[in-house]
Coordinates of C-alpha atoms in Angstrom, one line a residue:
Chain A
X1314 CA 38.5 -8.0 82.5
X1315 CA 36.9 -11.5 82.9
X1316 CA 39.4 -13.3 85.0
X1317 CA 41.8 -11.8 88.3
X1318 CA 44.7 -10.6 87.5
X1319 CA 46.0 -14.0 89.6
X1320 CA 44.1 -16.0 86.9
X1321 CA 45.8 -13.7 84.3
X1322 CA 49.7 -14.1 86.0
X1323 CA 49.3 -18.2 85.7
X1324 CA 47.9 -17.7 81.9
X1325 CA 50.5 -15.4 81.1
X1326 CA 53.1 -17.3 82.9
X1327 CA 52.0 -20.8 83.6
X1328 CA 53.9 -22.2 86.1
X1329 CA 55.1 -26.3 85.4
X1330 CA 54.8 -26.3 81.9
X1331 CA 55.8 -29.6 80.4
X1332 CA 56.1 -33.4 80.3
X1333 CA 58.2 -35.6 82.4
X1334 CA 59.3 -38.7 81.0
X1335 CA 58.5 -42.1 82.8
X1336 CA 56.2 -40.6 85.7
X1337 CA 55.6 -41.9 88.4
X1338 CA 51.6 -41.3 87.5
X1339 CA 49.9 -39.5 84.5
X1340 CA 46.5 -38.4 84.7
X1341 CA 44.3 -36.8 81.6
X1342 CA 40.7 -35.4 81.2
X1343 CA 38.4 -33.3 79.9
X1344 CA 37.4 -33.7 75.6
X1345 CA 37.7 -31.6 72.3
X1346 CA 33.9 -31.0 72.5
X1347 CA 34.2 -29.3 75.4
X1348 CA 37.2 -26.8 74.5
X1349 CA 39.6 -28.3 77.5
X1350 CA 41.6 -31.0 77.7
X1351 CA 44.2 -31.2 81.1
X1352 CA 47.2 -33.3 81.2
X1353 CA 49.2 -33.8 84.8
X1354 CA 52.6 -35.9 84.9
X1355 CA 53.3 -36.7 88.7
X1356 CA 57.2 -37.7 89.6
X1357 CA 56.9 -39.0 92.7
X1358 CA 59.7 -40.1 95.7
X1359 CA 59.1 -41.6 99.3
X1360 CA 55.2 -40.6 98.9
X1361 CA 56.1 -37.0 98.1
X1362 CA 55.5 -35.3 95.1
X1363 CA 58.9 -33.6 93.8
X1364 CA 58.0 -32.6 90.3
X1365 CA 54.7 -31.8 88.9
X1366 CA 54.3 -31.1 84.8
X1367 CA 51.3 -30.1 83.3
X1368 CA 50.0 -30.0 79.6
X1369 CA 46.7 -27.8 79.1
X1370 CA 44.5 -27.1 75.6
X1371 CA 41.6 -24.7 76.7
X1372 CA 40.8 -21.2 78.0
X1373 CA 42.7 -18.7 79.8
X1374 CA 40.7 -20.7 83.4
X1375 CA 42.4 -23.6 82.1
X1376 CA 45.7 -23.1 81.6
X1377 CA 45.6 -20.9 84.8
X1378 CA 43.9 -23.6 86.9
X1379 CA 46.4 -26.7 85.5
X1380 CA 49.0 -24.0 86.4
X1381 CA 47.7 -23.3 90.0
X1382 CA 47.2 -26.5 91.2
X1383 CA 50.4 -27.8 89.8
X1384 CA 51.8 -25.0 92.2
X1385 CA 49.7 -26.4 94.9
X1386 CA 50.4 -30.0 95.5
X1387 CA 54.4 -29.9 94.3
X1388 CA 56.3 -31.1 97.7
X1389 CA 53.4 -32.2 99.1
X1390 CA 52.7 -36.0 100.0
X1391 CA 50.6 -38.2 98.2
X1392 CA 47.8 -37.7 100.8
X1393 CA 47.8 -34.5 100.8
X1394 CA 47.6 -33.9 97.2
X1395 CA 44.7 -36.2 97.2
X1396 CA 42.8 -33.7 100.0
X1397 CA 43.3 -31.0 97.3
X1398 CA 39.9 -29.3 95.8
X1399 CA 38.5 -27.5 92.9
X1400 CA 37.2 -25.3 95.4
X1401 CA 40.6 -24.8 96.7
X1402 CA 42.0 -24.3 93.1
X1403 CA 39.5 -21.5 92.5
X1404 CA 40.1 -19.6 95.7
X1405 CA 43.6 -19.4 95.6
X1406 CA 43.1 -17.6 91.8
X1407 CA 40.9 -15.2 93.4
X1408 CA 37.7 -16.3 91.8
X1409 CA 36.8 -17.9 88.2
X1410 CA 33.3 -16.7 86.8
X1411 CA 31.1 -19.2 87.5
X1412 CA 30.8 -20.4 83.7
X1413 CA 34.7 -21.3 84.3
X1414 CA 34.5 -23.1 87.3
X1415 CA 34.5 -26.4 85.5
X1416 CA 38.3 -25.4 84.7
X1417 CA 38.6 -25.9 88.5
X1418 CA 36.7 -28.7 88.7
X1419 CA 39.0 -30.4 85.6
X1420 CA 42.4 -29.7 87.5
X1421 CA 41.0 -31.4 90.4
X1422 CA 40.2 -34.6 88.4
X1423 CA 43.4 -34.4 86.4
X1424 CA 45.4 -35.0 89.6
X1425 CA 43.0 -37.4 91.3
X1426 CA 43.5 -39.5 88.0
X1427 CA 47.6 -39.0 87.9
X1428 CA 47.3 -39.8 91.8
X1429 CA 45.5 -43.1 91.2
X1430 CA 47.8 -43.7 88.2
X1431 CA 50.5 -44.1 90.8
X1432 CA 48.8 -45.7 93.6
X1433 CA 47.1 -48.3 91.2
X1434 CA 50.8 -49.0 89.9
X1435 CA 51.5 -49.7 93.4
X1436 CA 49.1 -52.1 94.4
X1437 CA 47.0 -49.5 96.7
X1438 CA 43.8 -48.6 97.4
X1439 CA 42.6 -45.9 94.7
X1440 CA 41.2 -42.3 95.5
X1441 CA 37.3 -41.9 95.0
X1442 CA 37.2 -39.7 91.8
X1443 CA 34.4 -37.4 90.7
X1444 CA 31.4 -38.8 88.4
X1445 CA 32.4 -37.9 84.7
X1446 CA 28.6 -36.3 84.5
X1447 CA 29.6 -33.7 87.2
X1448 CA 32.0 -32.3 84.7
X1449 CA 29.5 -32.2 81.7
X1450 CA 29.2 -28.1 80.9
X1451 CA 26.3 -26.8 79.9
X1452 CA 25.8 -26.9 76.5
X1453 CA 23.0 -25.1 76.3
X1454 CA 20.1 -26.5 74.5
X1455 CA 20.0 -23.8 70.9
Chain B
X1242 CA 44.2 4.1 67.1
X1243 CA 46.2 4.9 70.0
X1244 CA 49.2 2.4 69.0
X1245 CA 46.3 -0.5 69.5
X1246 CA 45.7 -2.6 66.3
X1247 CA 42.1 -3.1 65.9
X1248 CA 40.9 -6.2 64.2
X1249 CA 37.7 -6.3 64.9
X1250 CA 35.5 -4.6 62.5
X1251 CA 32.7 -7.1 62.2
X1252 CA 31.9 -6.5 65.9
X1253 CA 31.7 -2.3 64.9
X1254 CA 33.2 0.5 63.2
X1255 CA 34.7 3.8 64.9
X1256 CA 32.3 6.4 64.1
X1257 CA 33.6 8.5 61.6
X1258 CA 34.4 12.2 62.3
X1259 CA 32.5 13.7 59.3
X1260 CA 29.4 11.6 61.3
X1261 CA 30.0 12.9 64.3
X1262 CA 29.6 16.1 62.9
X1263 CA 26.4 15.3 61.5
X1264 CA 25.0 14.1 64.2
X1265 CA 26.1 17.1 66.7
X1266 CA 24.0 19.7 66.7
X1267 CA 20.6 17.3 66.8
X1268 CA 21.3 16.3 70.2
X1269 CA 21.7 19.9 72.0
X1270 CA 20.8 22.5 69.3
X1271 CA 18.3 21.2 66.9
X1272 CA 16.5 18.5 69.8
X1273 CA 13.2 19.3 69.4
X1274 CA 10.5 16.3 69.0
X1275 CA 10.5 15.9 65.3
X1276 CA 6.6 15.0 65.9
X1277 CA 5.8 18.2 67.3
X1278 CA 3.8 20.7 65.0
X1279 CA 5.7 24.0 65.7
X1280 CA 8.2 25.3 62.9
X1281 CA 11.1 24.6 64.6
X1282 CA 10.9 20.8 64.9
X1283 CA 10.9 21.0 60.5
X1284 CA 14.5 20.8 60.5
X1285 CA 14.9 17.9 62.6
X1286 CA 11.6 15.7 60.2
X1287 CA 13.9 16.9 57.2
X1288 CA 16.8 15.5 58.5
X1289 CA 15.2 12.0 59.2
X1290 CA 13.8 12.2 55.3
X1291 CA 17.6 13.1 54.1
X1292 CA 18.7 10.7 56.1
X1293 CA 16.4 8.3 54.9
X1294 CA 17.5 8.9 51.1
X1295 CA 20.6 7.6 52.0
X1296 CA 20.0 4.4 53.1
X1297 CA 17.6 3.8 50.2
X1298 CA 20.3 5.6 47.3
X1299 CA 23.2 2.8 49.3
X1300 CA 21.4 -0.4 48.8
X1301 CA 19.0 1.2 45.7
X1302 CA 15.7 1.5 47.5
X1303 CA 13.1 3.7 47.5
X1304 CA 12.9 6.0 50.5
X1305 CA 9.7 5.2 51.6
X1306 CA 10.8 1.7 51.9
X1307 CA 13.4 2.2 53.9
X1308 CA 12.1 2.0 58.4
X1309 CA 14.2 3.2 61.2
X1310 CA 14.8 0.7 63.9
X1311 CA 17.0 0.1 66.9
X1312 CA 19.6 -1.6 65.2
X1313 CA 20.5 -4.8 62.9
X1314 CA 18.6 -7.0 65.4
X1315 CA 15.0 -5.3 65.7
X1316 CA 15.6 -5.5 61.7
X1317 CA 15.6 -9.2 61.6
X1318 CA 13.1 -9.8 64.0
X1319 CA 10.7 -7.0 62.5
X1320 CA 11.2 -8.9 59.1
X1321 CA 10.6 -12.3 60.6
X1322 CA 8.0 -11.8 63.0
X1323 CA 6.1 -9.1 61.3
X1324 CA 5.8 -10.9 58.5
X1325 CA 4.9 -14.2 60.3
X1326 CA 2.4 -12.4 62.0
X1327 CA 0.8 -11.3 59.4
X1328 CA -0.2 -14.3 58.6
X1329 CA -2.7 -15.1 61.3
X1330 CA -5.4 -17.4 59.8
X1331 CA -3.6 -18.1 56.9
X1332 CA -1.9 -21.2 55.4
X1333 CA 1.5 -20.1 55.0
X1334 CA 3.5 -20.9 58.3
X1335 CA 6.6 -22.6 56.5
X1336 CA 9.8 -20.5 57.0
X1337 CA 13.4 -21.5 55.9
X1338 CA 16.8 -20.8 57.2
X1339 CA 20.5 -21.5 57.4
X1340 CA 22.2 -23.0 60.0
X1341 CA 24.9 -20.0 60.0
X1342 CA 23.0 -16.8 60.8
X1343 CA 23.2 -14.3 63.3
X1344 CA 21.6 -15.1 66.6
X1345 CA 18.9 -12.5 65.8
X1346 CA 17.9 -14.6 62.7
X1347 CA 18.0 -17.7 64.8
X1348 CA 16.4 -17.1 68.2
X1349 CA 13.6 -15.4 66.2
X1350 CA 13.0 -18.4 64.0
X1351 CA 13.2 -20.4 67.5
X1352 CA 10.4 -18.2 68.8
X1353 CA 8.6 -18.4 66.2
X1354 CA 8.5 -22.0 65.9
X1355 CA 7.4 -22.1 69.4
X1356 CA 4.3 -19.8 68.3
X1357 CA 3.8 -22.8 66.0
X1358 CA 5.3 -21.9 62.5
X1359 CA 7.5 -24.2 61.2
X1360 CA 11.1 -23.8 60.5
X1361 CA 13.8 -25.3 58.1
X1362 CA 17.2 -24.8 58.5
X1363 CA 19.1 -25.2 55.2
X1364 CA 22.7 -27.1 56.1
X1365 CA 25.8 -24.8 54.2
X1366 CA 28.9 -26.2 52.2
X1367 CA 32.2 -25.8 53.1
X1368 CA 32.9 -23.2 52.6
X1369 CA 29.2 -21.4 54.4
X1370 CA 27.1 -21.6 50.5
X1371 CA 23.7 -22.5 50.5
X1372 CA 23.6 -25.1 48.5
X1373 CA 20.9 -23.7 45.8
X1374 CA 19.3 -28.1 45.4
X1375 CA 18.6 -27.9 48.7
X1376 CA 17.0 -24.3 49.1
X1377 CA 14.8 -25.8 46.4
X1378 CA 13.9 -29.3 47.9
X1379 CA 13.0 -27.2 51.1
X1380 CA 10.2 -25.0 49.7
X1381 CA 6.6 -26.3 50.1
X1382 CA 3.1 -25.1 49.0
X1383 CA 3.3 -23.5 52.7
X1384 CA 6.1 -21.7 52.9
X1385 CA 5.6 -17.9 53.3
X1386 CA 9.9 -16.9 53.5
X1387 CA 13.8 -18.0 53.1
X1388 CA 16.0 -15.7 55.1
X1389 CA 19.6 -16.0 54.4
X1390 CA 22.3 -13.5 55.3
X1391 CA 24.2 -11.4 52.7
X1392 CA 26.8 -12.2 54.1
X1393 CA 28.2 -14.5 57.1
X1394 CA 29.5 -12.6 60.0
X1395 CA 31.7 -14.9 60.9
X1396 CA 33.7 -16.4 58.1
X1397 CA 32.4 -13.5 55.6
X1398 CA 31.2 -15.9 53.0
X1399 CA 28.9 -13.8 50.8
X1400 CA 26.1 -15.6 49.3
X1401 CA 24.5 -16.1 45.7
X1402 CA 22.0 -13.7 46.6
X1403 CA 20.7 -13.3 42.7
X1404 CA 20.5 -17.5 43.0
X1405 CA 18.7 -17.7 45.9
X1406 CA 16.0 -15.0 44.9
X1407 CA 15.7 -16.6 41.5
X1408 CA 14.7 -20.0 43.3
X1409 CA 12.1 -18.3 45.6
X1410 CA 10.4 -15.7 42.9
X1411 CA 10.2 -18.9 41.0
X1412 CA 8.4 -20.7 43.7
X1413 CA 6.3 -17.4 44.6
X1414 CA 8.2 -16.8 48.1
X1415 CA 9.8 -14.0 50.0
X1416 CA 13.4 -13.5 50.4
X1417 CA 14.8 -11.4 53.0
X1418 CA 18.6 -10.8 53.6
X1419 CA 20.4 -10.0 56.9
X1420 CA 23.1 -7.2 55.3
X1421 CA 24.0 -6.2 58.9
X1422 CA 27.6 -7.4 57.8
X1423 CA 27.5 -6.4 54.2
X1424 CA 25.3 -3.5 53.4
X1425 CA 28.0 -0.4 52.8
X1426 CA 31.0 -2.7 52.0
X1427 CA 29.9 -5.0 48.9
X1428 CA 27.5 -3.6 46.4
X1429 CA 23.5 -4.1 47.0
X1430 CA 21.1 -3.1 44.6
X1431 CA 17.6 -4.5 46.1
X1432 CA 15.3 -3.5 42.6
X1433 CA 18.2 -5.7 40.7
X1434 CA 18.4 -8.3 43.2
X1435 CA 14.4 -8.6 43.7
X1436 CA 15.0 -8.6 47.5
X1437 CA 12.4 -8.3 49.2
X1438 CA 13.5 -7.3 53.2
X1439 CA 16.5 -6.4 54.0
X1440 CA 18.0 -5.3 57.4
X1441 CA 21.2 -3.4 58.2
X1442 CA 22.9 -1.7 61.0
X1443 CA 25.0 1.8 61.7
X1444 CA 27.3 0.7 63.6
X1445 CA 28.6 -1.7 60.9
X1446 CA 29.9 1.3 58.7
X1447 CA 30.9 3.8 60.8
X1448 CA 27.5 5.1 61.8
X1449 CA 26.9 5.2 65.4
X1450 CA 25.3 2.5 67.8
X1451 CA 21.8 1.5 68.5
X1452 CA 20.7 2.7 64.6
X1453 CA 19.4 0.7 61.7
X1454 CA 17.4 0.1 59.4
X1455 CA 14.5 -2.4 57.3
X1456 CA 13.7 -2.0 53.8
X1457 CA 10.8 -3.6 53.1
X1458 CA 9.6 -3.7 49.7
X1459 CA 6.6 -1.9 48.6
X1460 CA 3.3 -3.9 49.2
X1461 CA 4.4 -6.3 51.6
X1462 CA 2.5 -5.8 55.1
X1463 CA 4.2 -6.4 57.7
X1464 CA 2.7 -6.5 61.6
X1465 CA 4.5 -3.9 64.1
X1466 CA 6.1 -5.1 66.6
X1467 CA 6.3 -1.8 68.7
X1468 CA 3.0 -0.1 69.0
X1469 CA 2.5 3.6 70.1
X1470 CA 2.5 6.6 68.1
X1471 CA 2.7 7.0 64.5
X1472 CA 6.0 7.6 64.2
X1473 CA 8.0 5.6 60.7
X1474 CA 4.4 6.2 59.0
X1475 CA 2.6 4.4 61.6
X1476 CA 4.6 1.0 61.5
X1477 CA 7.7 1.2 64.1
X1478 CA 6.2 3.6 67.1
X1479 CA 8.7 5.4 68.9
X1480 CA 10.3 9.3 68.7
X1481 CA 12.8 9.0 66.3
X1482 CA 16.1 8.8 67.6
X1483 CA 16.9 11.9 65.5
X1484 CA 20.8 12.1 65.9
X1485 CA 21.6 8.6 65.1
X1486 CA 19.5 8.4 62.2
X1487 CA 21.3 11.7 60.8
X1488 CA 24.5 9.6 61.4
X1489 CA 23.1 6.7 59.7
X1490 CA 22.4 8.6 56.7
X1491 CA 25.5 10.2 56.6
X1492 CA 27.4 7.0 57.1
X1493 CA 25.0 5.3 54.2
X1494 CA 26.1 8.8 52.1
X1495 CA 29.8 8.6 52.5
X1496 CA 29.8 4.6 51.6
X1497 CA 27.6 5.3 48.4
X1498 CA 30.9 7.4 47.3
X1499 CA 33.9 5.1 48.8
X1500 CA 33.1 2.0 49.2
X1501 CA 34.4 0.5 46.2
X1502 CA 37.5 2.3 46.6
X1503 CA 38.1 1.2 50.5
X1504 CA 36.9 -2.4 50.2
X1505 CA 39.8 -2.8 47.4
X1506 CA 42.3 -0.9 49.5
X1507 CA 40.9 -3.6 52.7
X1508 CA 41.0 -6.4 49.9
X1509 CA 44.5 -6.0 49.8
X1510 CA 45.5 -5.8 53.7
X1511 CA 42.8 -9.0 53.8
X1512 CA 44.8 -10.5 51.1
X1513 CA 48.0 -9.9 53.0
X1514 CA 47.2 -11.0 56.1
X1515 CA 45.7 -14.4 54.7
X1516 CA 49.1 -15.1 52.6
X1517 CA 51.2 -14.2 55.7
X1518 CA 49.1 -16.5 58.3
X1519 CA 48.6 -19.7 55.7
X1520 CA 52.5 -19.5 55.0
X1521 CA 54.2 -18.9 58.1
X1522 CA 51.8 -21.0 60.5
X1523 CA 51.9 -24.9 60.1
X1524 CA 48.6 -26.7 60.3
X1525 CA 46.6 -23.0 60.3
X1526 CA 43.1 -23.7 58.4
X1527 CA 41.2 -20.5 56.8
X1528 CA 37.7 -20.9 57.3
X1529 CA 35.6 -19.4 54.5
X1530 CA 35.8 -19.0 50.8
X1531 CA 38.8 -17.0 49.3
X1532 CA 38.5 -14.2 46.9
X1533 CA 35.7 -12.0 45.7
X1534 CA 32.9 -14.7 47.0
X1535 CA 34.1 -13.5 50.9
X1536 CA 33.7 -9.9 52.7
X1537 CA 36.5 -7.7 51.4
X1538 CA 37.1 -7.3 55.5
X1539 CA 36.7 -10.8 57.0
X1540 CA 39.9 -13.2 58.0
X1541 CA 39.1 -16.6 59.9
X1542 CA 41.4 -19.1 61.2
X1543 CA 41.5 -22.0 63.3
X1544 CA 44.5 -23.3 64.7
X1545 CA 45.3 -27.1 65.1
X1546 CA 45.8 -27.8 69.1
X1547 CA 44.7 -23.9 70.9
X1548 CA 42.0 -22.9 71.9
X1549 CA 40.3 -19.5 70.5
X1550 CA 40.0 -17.3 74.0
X1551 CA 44.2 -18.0 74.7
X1552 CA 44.9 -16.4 71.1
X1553 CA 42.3 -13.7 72.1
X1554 CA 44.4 -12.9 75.3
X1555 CA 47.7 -13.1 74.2
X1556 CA 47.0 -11.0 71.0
X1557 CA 44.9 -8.6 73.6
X1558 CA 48.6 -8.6 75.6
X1559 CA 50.2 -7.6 72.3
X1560 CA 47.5 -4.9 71.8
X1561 CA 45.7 -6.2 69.3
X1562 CA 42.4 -6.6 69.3
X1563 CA 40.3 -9.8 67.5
X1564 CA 37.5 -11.9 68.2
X1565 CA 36.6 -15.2 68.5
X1566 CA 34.3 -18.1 67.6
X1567 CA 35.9 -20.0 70.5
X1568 CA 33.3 -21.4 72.9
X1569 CA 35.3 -20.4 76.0
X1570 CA 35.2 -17.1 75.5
X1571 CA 31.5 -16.5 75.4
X1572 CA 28.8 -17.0 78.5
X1573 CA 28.3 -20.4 76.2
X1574 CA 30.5 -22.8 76.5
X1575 CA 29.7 -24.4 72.7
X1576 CA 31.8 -23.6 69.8
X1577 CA 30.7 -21.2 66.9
X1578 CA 28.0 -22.9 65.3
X1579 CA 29.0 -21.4 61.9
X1580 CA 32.3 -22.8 62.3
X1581 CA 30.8 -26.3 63.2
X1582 CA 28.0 -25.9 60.3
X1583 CA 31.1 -25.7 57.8
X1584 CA 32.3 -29.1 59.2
X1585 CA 34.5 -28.7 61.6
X1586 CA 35.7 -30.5 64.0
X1587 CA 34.8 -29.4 67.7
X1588 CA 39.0 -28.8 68.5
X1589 CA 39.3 -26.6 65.4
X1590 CA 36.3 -24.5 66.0
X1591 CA 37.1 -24.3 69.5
X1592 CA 40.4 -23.1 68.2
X1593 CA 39.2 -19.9 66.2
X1594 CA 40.2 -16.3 65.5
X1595 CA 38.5 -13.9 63.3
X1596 CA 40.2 -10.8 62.4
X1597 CA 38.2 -8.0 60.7
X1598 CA 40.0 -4.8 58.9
X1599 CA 39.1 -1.5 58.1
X1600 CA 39.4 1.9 57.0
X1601 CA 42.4 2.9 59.6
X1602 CA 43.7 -0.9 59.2
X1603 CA 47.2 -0.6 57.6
X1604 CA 50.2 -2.4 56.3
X1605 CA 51.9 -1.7 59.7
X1606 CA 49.1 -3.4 61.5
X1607 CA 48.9 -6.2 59.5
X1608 CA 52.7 -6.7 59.7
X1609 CA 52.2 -6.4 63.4
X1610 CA 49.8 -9.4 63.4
X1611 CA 52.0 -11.5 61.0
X1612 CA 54.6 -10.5 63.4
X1613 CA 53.4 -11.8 66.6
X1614 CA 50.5 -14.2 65.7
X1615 CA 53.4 -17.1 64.8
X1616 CA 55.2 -17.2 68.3
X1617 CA 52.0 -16.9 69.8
X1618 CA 50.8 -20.3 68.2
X1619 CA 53.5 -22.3 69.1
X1620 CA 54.0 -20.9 72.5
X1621 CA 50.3 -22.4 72.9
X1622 CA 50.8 -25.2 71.2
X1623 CA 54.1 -26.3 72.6
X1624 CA 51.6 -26.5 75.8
X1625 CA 49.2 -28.2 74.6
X1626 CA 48.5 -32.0 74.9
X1627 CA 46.1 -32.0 71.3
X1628 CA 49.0 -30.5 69.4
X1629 CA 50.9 -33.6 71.2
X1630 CA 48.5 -36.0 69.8
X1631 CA 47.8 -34.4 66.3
X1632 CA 51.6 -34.4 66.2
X1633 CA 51.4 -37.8 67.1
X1634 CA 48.9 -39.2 65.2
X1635 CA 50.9 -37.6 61.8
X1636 CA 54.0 -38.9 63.0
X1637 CA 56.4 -36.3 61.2
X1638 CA 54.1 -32.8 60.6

């Protein structure tokens, strides 16, 4: 098998599935072109994240890394959830093959974006978030 | 097949057990070199020449047109490159293409390009038809060969082969065909067809792995790509790889009597399982012609708002076993370029499954699929924010 059987628990059973209405921040990224497109909903009380939603279209890395880092930042504060990496993301599934890693790399920037959603909505300073190019896969040149 | 539904065919066969049988007693009994000059390697040289017949009597060839090789692959590249090679000092060093063949037709065009032939690579309709105004506009005073598959592997869209050779006789070029995907399942007759090269594989109809063959018609030289002994009369070195191409034959031997039966038996499951996915899955899209213009094997869908590798898995999970032309699923990460060639849109050839029956496919495992496949789309979908926004954008579906 391709993927951990960690990776395979969150496809099976993604954890945070959803919308929530009004959030506090939204955050989307990722295109049709490249097969993945990651959708976070942040509700958001006192600086402390208390529900988390996620929407995913893409692989089995995907869904499992929207599903993961969802787990990861829920109760946390806004700070922390802002500390979180891709790196982080991948680890705690027990590995992506290094052709998914950009799954990783996705979930990071979907909640960096939803993160900025709410601090921009509060007047505050936004988090640094990653050059769009650093996300480009390789699409081969054939 | 051990309460696992197999759906994928195209990718290979079982080997059959009558092949098996064949191919037995040439790997411990009869296992001598067939090259070697004692009595006892006779057998083993007669086998090869049976075998041989086979493959010529299946697609209507003569037996000494018909080479051994290491698969489908070395087939095409034989055709492409042996032929191009042959050419060294000469004018013609215009090939032409599609933009939907295998990878073996494709990288080999790529290569030779980069040895400094020129390559065309004819666009395809909808529905993955050459369209025959533009196979003619392509040929110049310089073009040596069109290569154009039998039959798609993807979306099993089988060609106008008689059209196609009819342009290039005209204009006084070669035609080969990549049959990996058709030879044994739709009728071939080369000498009717005036084909010229044509390249098949075992493993496509239920011959064993690592076998197949080129027919290359009488009088066209080709150069060898694998030089050594004089094994295949001197043009594909190598000791014959006596057990396989036993199989092969017998494989090529049982489809000369079945086929037309099975691929009507397969015609109707196809049939079935098409109905069932168009009429109980919203917004499902088959890609590829309908009828007798597509393999009697080959279903392909895409599926607005999922993407290919999650059907994969969950079907896998539900034990049944398809491909896909999803990008995510492959060491690539860009969609089939078949399914993109035919127009679509990067989401819906992202979101692709190709299901391919055959002769232990049955009712029960098509019901099976028709069963399952449904919840399993709008599970996915329900999670997905481009089934949101194509939901969206058609305000009531």
């Amino acid at each position: 098998m391709l993927y951990s059987e960690i990776v395979m628990d969150h496809f099976r059973n993604p954890r945070n599935v959803g919308e929530i209405e009004n959030p506090d921040g939204v955050g989307e990224v990722g295109n049709a072109k490249c097969g993945d497109i990651m959708k976070i909903y942040l509700r958001i009380e006192d600086d402390v994240i208390i529900d988390v939603r996620f929407k995913t279209f893409g692989c089995a890395s995907a869904i499992a890394s929207s599903s993961m880092a969802t787990e990861m930042i829920k109760g946390k504060s806004v700070r922390e959830a802002a500390e979180l990496t891709n790196k982080a993301v991948a680890q705690a599934l027990d590995g992506l093959p290094p052709v998914k890693m950009h799954c990783s790399v996705l979930a990071e920037e979907a909640i960096t974006k939803a993160l900025n959603d709410y601090l921009g909505k509060k007047g505050r300073p936004l988090l640094p978030e990653r050059n769009q190019n650093q996300l480009a896969h390789d699409h081969g040149n054939r | 097949m051990n309460g696992k539904v197999y759906m994928d065919y195209a990718a290979t066969t079982f080997v059959r057990p009558e092949v098996v049988s064949a191919m037995m007693s040439y790997h411990s009994i009869s296992f001598e070199n067939p090259s070697s000059l004692y009595s006892y390697s006779n057998g083993n040289r007669r086998a090869i020449e049976e075998a041989r017949e086979a493959v010529a009597d299946l697609i209507g060839a003569l037996s000494e047109e018909i080479f051994f090789t290491g698969g489908g692959s070395e087939a095409d590249n034989w055709a492409l490159k042996g032929l191009a090679f042959s050419q060294a000092g000469k004018d013609k060093r215009h090939l032409i293409t599609t933009e939907t063949e295998h990878h073996a037709v494709l990288h080999s065009m790529e290569f030779l390009e980069r040895m400094g032939f020129r390559v065309t690579y004819l666009p395809v309709d909808s529905e993955g038809f050459v369209p025959i105004d533009k196979l003619k506009e392509a040929i110049r005073d310089d073009t040596l060969l069109v290569s154009v598959a039998f039959a798609n592997n993807e979306i099993g869209t089988i060609q106008d082969v008689e059209a196609i050779v009819e342009v290039c006789r005209d204009r006084g070029v070669l035609f080969h065909t990549d049959a990996v995907q058709a030879a044994a399942h739709v009728p071939i007759d080369v000498k009717s067809m005036g084909i010229d090269m044509l390249s098949m594989a075992a493993h496509k109809f239920y011959g064993p792995k690592g076998v197949g063959a080129l027919y290359v018609k009488k009088g066209i030289r080709l150069e060898n790509l694998i030089h050594g002994g004089g094994q295949e009369r001197s043009r594909r070195a190598g000791t014959e790889n006596v057990a396989s191409i036993v199989g092969m034959g017998k494989a090529a031997s049982l489809a000369s009597e079945e086929m037309e039966f099975d691929s009507l038996e397969i015609c109707k499951l196809r049939d079935r399982l098409i109905d069932g996915v168009m009429s109980t899955i919203p917004h499902a899209r088959l890609n590829g012609p309908v009828g007798d213009r597509r393999l009697p094997n080959n279903a392909n869908f895409s599926f607005v708002g999922i993407e290919g590798e999650t059907l994969l898995l969950d079907l896998d999970d539900a034990g049944i076993a398809v491909s896909t032309g999803s990008a995510c699923a492959s060491a690539s990460l860009d969609p089939s370029h078949v399914l993109m060639a035919i127009g679509l849109s990067h989401e819906m050839a992202h979101g692709s499954v190709r299901l391919t029956l055959g002769r232990s496919s049955s009712d029960d495992d098509v019901s099976r699929v028709l069963e399952v496949l449904p919840y399993i789309v709008e599970r996915r979908r329900a999670m997905s924010p481009l089934w949101d926004d194509y939901v969206a954008r058609r305000e009531v579906l």
